[in-house]
């Protein structure tokens, strides 16, 4: 039963450990022996994405996850050698809907994108934005199960109101601590209801810009105690604040989000590792680059009447090779097919 993964720090008079279901009145702290980081320290990296992510979190080195927005950006990230990907909510909303990050995309939009991205290389962990969980506890639970089914390795859920916005825009509003913790508990319960799942739950707070850093740290500590595996502080503005956040939450892994021109300085992944962060995501790296490249290509086509310059010598076959053409040809040949003997 999911509730059995919750353990209180209290001990009964007979010496046994008391169990407690998650509730606002419970003083218990979530603990699941099966998911203890020490279980992921040794052995080869797993082909199961969620297990692989937990191994990466338990072992030395920072996890660098570039933001991807579609199949092309995912392919390019994998080609570059990245071992973890980040499905940005802002990038997904932009690429699928052509809209800003203002809670316009639905859970189905996010899950549809995740199904495609996770299928490209199912062993590479994908961390996916889940906004506010898309509703109350039941909706949060459904979101978690849908993400697990899509092959996502972990997600983050935040404490903004349902009509949220990008964490690097102004005017954010957050829900109460209690509502935030309800979201985290619902996510953990849903994960634990899936037999054998080691899906990673990341608690994100946007309260630093609204209520101050002290409140942000308090919320992340409460999220950790409610079962969040990783803590994500959005919009941390200085190296000193990131270092103090890491120290306050240790040994829980901390995620930092870098967006060029956003609230957080343009830390490199080496900087973030030196400051103690365990995960760094670059949410808009692909879609901003795409805007620049596509804009330039469109202006060039409009001006010159041809796409010759913007193609930079890439012919159709070379493009399809980036998209996995060689793997498709190889599979067909191994299966005894002959459809792609000449391409």
Short mmCIF file of C-alpha atoms in Angstrom, two decimals:
data_model
loop_
_atom_site.label_atom_id
_atom_site.label_comp_id
_atom_site.label_asym_id
_atom_site.label_seq_id
_atom_site.Cartn_x
_atom_site.Cartn_y
_atom_site.Cartn_z
CA UNK A 1 0.00 0.00 0.00
CA UNK A 2 1.31 3.48 -0.80
CA UNK A 3 0.92 4.70 2.78
CA UNK A 4 3.38 2.09 4.01
CA UNK A 5 6.21 4.06 2.44
CA UNK A 6 5.62 6.84 4.97
CA UNK A 7 7.45 6.50 8.28
CA UNK A 8 7.22 8.73 11.30
CA UNK A 9 10.21 9.67 13.41
CA UNK A 10 8.11 8.74 16.42
CA UNK A 11 8.50 5.37 18.10
CA UNK A 12 5.73 3.48 19.91
CA UNK A 13 6.13 2.49 23.53
CA UNK A 14 6.86 -1.09 22.44
CA UNK A 15 9.83 0.16 20.42
CA UNK A 16 8.28 -0.35 16.98
CA UNK A 17 8.26 2.38 14.37
CA UNK A 18 4.89 4.03 13.87
CA UNK A 19 3.62 4.46 10.34
CA UNK A 20 1.66 7.50 9.29
CA UNK A 21 -0.27 8.28 6.15
CA UNK A 22 0.55 11.70 4.70
CA UNK A 23 -1.65 14.38 6.20
CA UNK A 24 -1.35 17.93 7.42
CA UNK A 25 -1.56 16.73 11.02
CA UNK A 26 1.12 14.07 10.68
CA UNK A 27 4.57 14.82 12.10
CA UNK A 28 6.09 12.01 10.07
CA UNK A 29 8.84 12.40 7.51
CA UNK A 30 8.63 10.34 4.33
CA UNK A 31 11.12 7.53 4.02
CA UNK A 32 11.18 4.68 1.53
CA UNK A 33 14.04 2.26 2.13
CA UNK A 34 13.74 0.96 -1.43
CA UNK A 35 14.56 4.43 -2.78
CA UNK A 36 17.44 5.22 -0.43
CA UNK A 37 20.28 6.80 -2.47
CA UNK A 38 22.77 4.26 -1.12
CA UNK A 39 20.97 1.60 -3.16
CA UNK A 40 22.04 3.38 -6.36
CA UNK A 41 25.74 3.89 -5.66
CA UNK A 42 27.15 0.80 -7.32
CA UNK A 43 26.73 -1.22 -10.48
CA UNK A 44 26.37 -0.35 -14.15
CA UNK A 45 24.02 2.39 -15.22
CA UNK A 46 20.53 1.00 -15.70
CA UNK A 47 18.73 0.95 -19.04
CA UNK A 48 15.62 2.05 -17.11
CA UNK A 49 15.58 5.85 -17.29
CA UNK A 50 14.24 6.55 -13.79
CA UNK A 51 16.70 4.15 -12.18
CA UNK A 52 19.49 5.64 -14.25
CA UNK A 53 18.57 9.13 -13.05
CA UNK A 54 18.65 8.00 -9.43
CA UNK A 55 22.07 6.46 -10.03
CA UNK A 56 23.28 9.74 -11.52
CA UNK A 57 21.94 11.64 -8.51
CA UNK A 58 23.58 9.28 -6.02
CA UNK A 59 27.00 9.32 -7.67
CA UNK A 60 29.61 12.08 -8.07
CA UNK A 61 29.22 14.75 -10.74
CA UNK A 62 26.55 17.23 -11.70
CA UNK A 63 23.65 16.21 -13.94
CA UNK A 64 23.45 18.62 -16.87
CA UNK A 65 20.15 18.58 -18.71
CA UNK A 66 19.65 20.86 -21.71
CA UNK A 67 16.11 22.02 -22.36
CA UNK A 68 14.60 20.40 -25.42
CA UNK A 69 11.41 21.45 -27.18
CA UNK A 70 10.82 18.87 -29.92
CA UNK A 71 12.28 15.86 -31.68
CA UNK A 72 14.91 17.87 -33.54
CA UNK A 73 16.28 19.50 -30.38
CA UNK A 74 16.23 16.14 -28.56
CA UNK A 75 18.20 14.50 -31.38
CA UNK A 76 20.73 17.33 -31.37
CA UNK A 77 21.18 17.12 -27.59
CA UNK A 78 21.76 13.37 -27.78
CA UNK A 79 24.18 13.81 -30.68
CA UNK A 80 26.13 16.31 -28.55
CA UNK A 81 26.54 13.64 -25.87
CA UNK A 82 24.16 14.81 -23.15
CA UNK A 83 23.12 11.99 -20.82
CA UNK A 84 19.99 13.63 -19.44
CA UNK A 85 17.36 15.84 -21.10
CA UNK A 86 14.96 18.42 -19.71
CA UNK A 87 11.49 18.82 -21.22
CA UNK A 88 10.88 22.49 -20.50
CA UNK A 89 7.30 23.58 -20.01
CA UNK A 90 8.00 26.93 -21.64
CA UNK A 91 9.70 25.29 -24.62
CA UNK A 92 6.96 22.66 -24.96
CA UNK A 93 4.25 25.33 -24.88
CA UNK A 94 6.11 27.35 -27.49
CA UNK A 95 6.88 24.47 -29.83
CA UNK A 96 3.53 22.67 -29.65
CA UNK A 97 1.19 25.63 -29.34
CA UNK A 98 3.15 28.69 -30.43
CA UNK A 99 2.16 30.30 -27.14
CA UNK A 100 3.95 31.88 -24.14
CA UNK A 101 4.49 30.06 -20.84
CA UNK A 102 1.31 31.22 -19.11
CA UNK A 103 -0.43 27.94 -18.15
CA UNK A 104 -1.92 27.63 -21.62
CA UNK A 105 -0.63 24.11 -22.31
CA UNK A 106 -2.48 21.17 -20.76
CA UNK A 107 -1.30 17.91 -19.28
CA UNK A 108 -2.11 16.18 -22.57
CA UNK A 109 0.20 18.58 -24.41
CA UNK A 110 3.04 17.78 -22.03
CA UNK A 111 2.44 14.02 -22.03
CA UNK A 112 2.22 13.95 -25.82
CA UNK A 113 5.58 15.69 -26.07
CA UNK A 114 7.08 13.34 -23.48
CA UNK A 115 5.89 10.23 -25.30
CA UNK A 116 7.77 11.32 -28.39
CA UNK A 117 10.95 12.52 -26.68
CA UNK A 118 11.29 9.50 -24.38
CA UNK A 119 10.86 7.10 -27.29
CA UNK A 120 13.96 8.38 -29.09
CA UNK A 121 16.32 6.79 -26.57
CA UNK A 122 14.36 5.25 -23.68
CA UNK A 123 17.48 4.78 -21.54
CA UNK A 124 18.33 8.49 -21.42
CA UNK A 125 16.53 10.13 -18.48
CA UNK A 126 14.10 12.91 -19.28
CA UNK A 127 13.15 15.30 -16.50
CA UNK A 128 9.85 16.93 -17.39
CA UNK A 129 8.16 20.08 -16.21
CA UNK A 130 4.71 19.38 -14.77
CA UNK A 131 3.80 22.98 -13.87
CA UNK A 132 1.42 22.91 -10.89
CA UNK A 133 0.33 19.33 -11.50
CA UNK A 134 -2.65 20.55 -13.55
CA UNK A 135 -5.19 20.64 -10.72
CA UNK A 136 -5.89 19.25 -7.28
CA UNK A 137 -4.44 16.10 -5.69
CA UNK A 138 -6.32 13.74 -8.01
CA UNK A 139 -5.07 15.64 -11.05
CA UNK A 140 -1.52 15.64 -9.70
CA UNK A 141 -1.70 11.87 -9.16
CA UNK A 142 -2.98 11.35 -12.69
CA UNK A 143 -0.20 13.56 -14.06
CA UNK A 144 2.46 11.47 -12.32
CA UNK A 145 1.04 8.21 -13.62
CA UNK A 146 0.75 9.60 -17.15
CA UNK A 147 4.37 10.79 -17.05
CA UNK A 148 5.52 7.41 -15.79
CA UNK A 149 3.63 5.69 -18.61
CA UNK A 150 5.26 8.05 -21.12
CA UNK A 151 8.73 6.97 -19.96
CA UNK A 152 9.68 10.17 -18.12
CA UNK A 153 12.32 9.65 -15.40
CA UNK A 154 11.23 12.48 -13.12
CA UNK A 155 9.10 15.60 -12.94
CA UNK A 156 8.92 18.81 -10.97
CA UNK A 157 5.80 20.32 -9.44
CA UNK A 158 5.74 23.91 -8.26
CA UNK A 159 3.90 26.11 -5.80
CA UNK A 160 2.57 28.75 -8.17
CA UNK A 161 -1.17 29.28 -8.51
CA UNK A 162 -2.87 27.38 -11.33
CA UNK A 163 -2.69 30.39 -13.64
CA UNK A 164 1.10 30.19 -13.47
CA UNK A 165 3.75 31.84 -15.59
CA UNK A 166 7.39 31.29 -16.47
CA UNK A 167 9.46 31.41 -13.30
CA UNK A 168 11.61 34.19 -14.75
CA UNK A 169 8.70 36.56 -15.41
CA UNK A 170 7.45 39.09 -12.89
CA UNK A 171 4.10 39.07 -11.09
CA UNK A 172 4.18 35.48 -9.86
CA UNK A 173 1.78 34.31 -7.16
CA UNK A 174 2.15 31.21 -5.00
CA UNK A 175 -0.26 29.02 -3.11
CA UNK A 176 -0.07 28.35 0.63
CA UNK A 177 2.51 25.97 2.07
CA UNK A 178 -0.30 23.52 2.79
CA UNK A 179 -1.52 23.44 -0.80
CA UNK A 180 2.02 23.02 -2.11
CA UNK A 181 2.62 20.09 0.23
CA UNK A 182 -0.66 18.51 -0.84
CA UNK A 183 0.65 18.51 -4.40
CA UNK A 184 3.94 16.91 -3.35
CA UNK A 185 2.21 14.25 -1.25
CA UNK A 186 -0.21 13.43 -4.06
CA UNK A 187 2.73 13.00 -6.45
CA UNK A 188 4.58 10.73 -4.03
CA UNK A 189 1.50 8.62 -3.29
CA UNK A 190 0.87 8.22 -7.03
CA UNK A 191 4.48 7.19 -7.67
CA UNK A 192 4.38 4.66 -4.83
CA UNK A 193 1.13 3.18 -6.15
CA UNK A 194 2.96 2.07 -9.31
CA UNK A 195 4.62 -1.26 -8.47
CA UNK A 196 8.40 -0.99 -8.43
CA UNK A 197 8.50 2.60 -9.67
CA UNK A 198 11.51 4.71 -8.71
CA UNK A 199 10.24 7.77 -10.56
CA UNK A 200 11.89 10.95 -9.24
CA UNK A 201 9.73 13.65 -7.65
CA UNK A 202 11.18 17.18 -7.66
CA UNK A 203 9.63 19.89 -5.51
CA UNK A 204 9.94 23.38 -6.98
CA UNK A 205 9.27 26.66 -5.24
CA UNK A 206 8.80 30.03 -6.91
CA UNK A 207 8.35 31.77 -3.57
CA UNK A 208 11.80 33.38 -3.39
CA UNK A 209 10.69 36.34 -5.51
CA UNK A 210 7.31 36.56 -3.79
CA UNK A 211 7.89 35.80 -0.12
CA UNK A 212 11.68 35.80 0.21
CA UNK A 213 14.49 33.27 0.42
CA UNK A 214 13.74 32.21 3.98
CA UNK A 215 10.24 31.13 3.01
CA UNK A 216 11.58 29.42 -0.11
CA UNK A 217 14.01 27.33 1.96
CA UNK A 218 11.27 26.49 4.46
CA UNK A 219 8.98 25.29 1.67
CA UNK A 220 11.70 23.13 0.14
CA UNK A 221 12.48 21.54 3.50
CA UNK A 222 8.79 20.73 3.95
CA UNK A 223 8.61 19.34 0.40
CA UNK A 224 11.63 17.16 1.14
CA UNK A 225 10.02 15.88 4.32
CA UNK A 226 6.85 15.13 2.35
CA UNK A 227 8.82 12.92 -0.05
CA UNK A 228 10.39 15.12 -2.72
CA UNK A 229 13.63 13.51 -3.91
CA UNK A 230 15.13 16.75 -5.24
CA UNK A 231 14.60 20.43 -4.36
CA UNK A 232 14.32 23.05 -7.11
CA UNK A 233 14.64 26.71 -6.17
CA UNK A 234 13.56 28.94 -9.03
CA UNK A 235 15.08 32.34 -9.64
CA UNK A 236 18.03 32.14 -7.24
CA UNK A 237 19.85 35.40 -7.92
CA UNK A 238 23.41 35.00 -6.64
CA UNK A 239 26.14 32.45 -6.08
CA UNK A 240 25.93 33.07 -2.35
CA UNK A 241 22.19 32.33 -2.29
CA UNK A 242 22.67 29.12 -4.25
CA UNK A 243 25.44 28.00 -1.90
CA UNK A 244 23.33 28.75 1.18
CA UNK A 245 20.36 26.91 -0.34
CA UNK A 246 22.48 23.83 -0.99
CA UNK A 247 23.85 23.94 2.56
CA UNK A 248 20.40 24.37 4.12
CA UNK A 249 18.94 21.41 2.22
CA UNK A 250 21.91 19.02 2.38
CA UNK A 251 22.07 16.14 1.69
CA UNK A 252 19.00 16.52 -0.54
CA UNK A 253 20.03 17.24 -4.17
CA UNK A 254 19.33 20.78 -5.40
CA UNK A 255 18.34 21.71 -8.95
CA UNK A 256 19.12 25.12 -10.45
CA UNK A 257 17.57 26.53 -13.61
CA UNK A 258 19.62 28.83 -15.85
CA UNK A 259 17.95 30.96 -18.51
CA UNK A 260 20.10 33.54 -20.26
CA UNK A 261 18.79 36.98 -19.32
CA UNK A 262 16.62 35.52 -16.56
CA UNK A 263 16.71 35.95 -12.79
CA UNK A 264 19.55 33.49 -12.24
CA UNK A 265 23.08 34.40 -13.41
CA UNK A 266 24.40 32.50 -16.40
CA UNK A 267 26.21 29.88 -14.33
CA UNK A 268 28.07 27.21 -16.25
CA UNK A 269 27.50 23.64 -15.20
CA UNK A 270 31.03 23.73 -13.77
CA UNK A 271 30.06 26.79 -11.69
CA UNK A 272 26.91 25.09 -10.42
CA UNK A 273 28.78 21.94 -9.47
CA UNK A 274 31.34 23.99 -7.57
CA UNK A 275 28.48 25.65 -5.67
CA UNK A 276 27.07 22.27 -4.70
CA UNK A 277 24.09 21.97 -7.05
CA UNK A 278 23.36 18.45 -8.28
CA UNK A 279 21.24 19.20 -11.36
CA UNK A 280 21.43 22.16 -13.71
CA UNK A 281 18.90 22.70 -16.47
CA UNK A 282 19.10 25.18 -19.33
CA UNK A 283 15.41 25.51 -20.07
CA UNK A 284 15.39 27.62 -23.21
CA UNK A 285 18.71 26.68 -24.81
CA UNK A 286 17.10 24.93 -27.77
CA UNK A 287 14.05 27.03 -28.46
CA UNK A 288 15.82 30.39 -28.19
CA UNK A 289 18.56 29.14 -30.53
CA UNK A 290 15.83 27.89 -32.82
CA UNK A 291 14.16 31.30 -32.94
CA UNK A 292 17.43 32.94 -33.95
CA UNK A 293 18.22 30.31 -36.60
CA UNK A 294 14.73 30.11 -38.09
CA UNK A 295 14.34 33.88 -38.10
CA UNK A 296 17.61 34.24 -39.98
CA UNK A 297 16.64 31.51 -42.44
CA UNK A 298 13.24 33.04 -43.12
CA UNK A 299 14.65 36.54 -43.61
CA UNK A 300 17.31 35.12 -45.91
CA UNK A 301 14.72 33.25 -47.97
CA UNK A 302 12.54 36.36 -48.19
CA UNK A 303 15.50 38.49 -49.28
CA UNK A 304 17.31 36.11 -51.64
CA UNK A 305 14.52 33.84 -52.86
CA UNK A 306 16.45 30.66 -51.93
CA UNK A 307 17.33 28.60 -48.85
CA UNK A 308 20.81 27.78 -50.19
CA UNK A 309 22.65 29.93 -47.63
CA UNK A 310 20.72 28.83 -44.56
CA UNK A 311 21.07 25.15 -45.49
CA UNK A 312 24.85 25.45 -44.97
CA UNK A 313 25.43 22.49 -47.26
CA UNK A 314 23.15 20.07 -45.38
CA UNK A 315 21.33 17.94 -47.94
CA UNK A 316 18.18 15.92 -47.13
CA UNK A 317 20.06 12.71 -46.38
CA UNK A 318 22.42 14.47 -43.98
CA UNK A 319 19.41 15.99 -42.20
CA UNK A 320 17.68 12.63 -41.88
CA UNK A 321 20.87 11.08 -40.54
CA UNK A 322 20.65 13.47 -37.59
CA UNK A 323 17.08 12.23 -37.13
CA UNK A 324 18.18 8.58 -36.92
CA UNK A 325 18.16 7.46 -40.56
CA UNK A 326 21.10 5.10 -40.14
CA UNK A 327 19.47 3.31 -37.21
CA UNK A 328 16.30 2.77 -39.26
CA UNK A 329 18.26 1.39 -42.22
CA UNK A 330 20.24 -0.91 -39.94
CA UNK A 331 17.14 -2.25 -38.22
CA UNK A 332 15.43 -2.95 -41.53
CA UNK A 333 18.48 -4.84 -42.81
CA UNK A 334 18.82 -6.90 -39.62
CA UNK A 335 15.16 -7.88 -39.88
CA UNK A 336 15.73 -9.10 -43.44
CA UNK A 337 14.08 -6.15 -45.13
CA UNK A 338 15.27 -4.56 -48.34
CA UNK A 339 13.24 -1.34 -48.43
CA UNK A 340 16.20 0.86 -47.59
CA UNK A 341 19.07 -0.76 -49.46
CA UNK A 342 19.35 2.49 -51.35
CA UNK A 343 18.41 5.78 -49.72
#
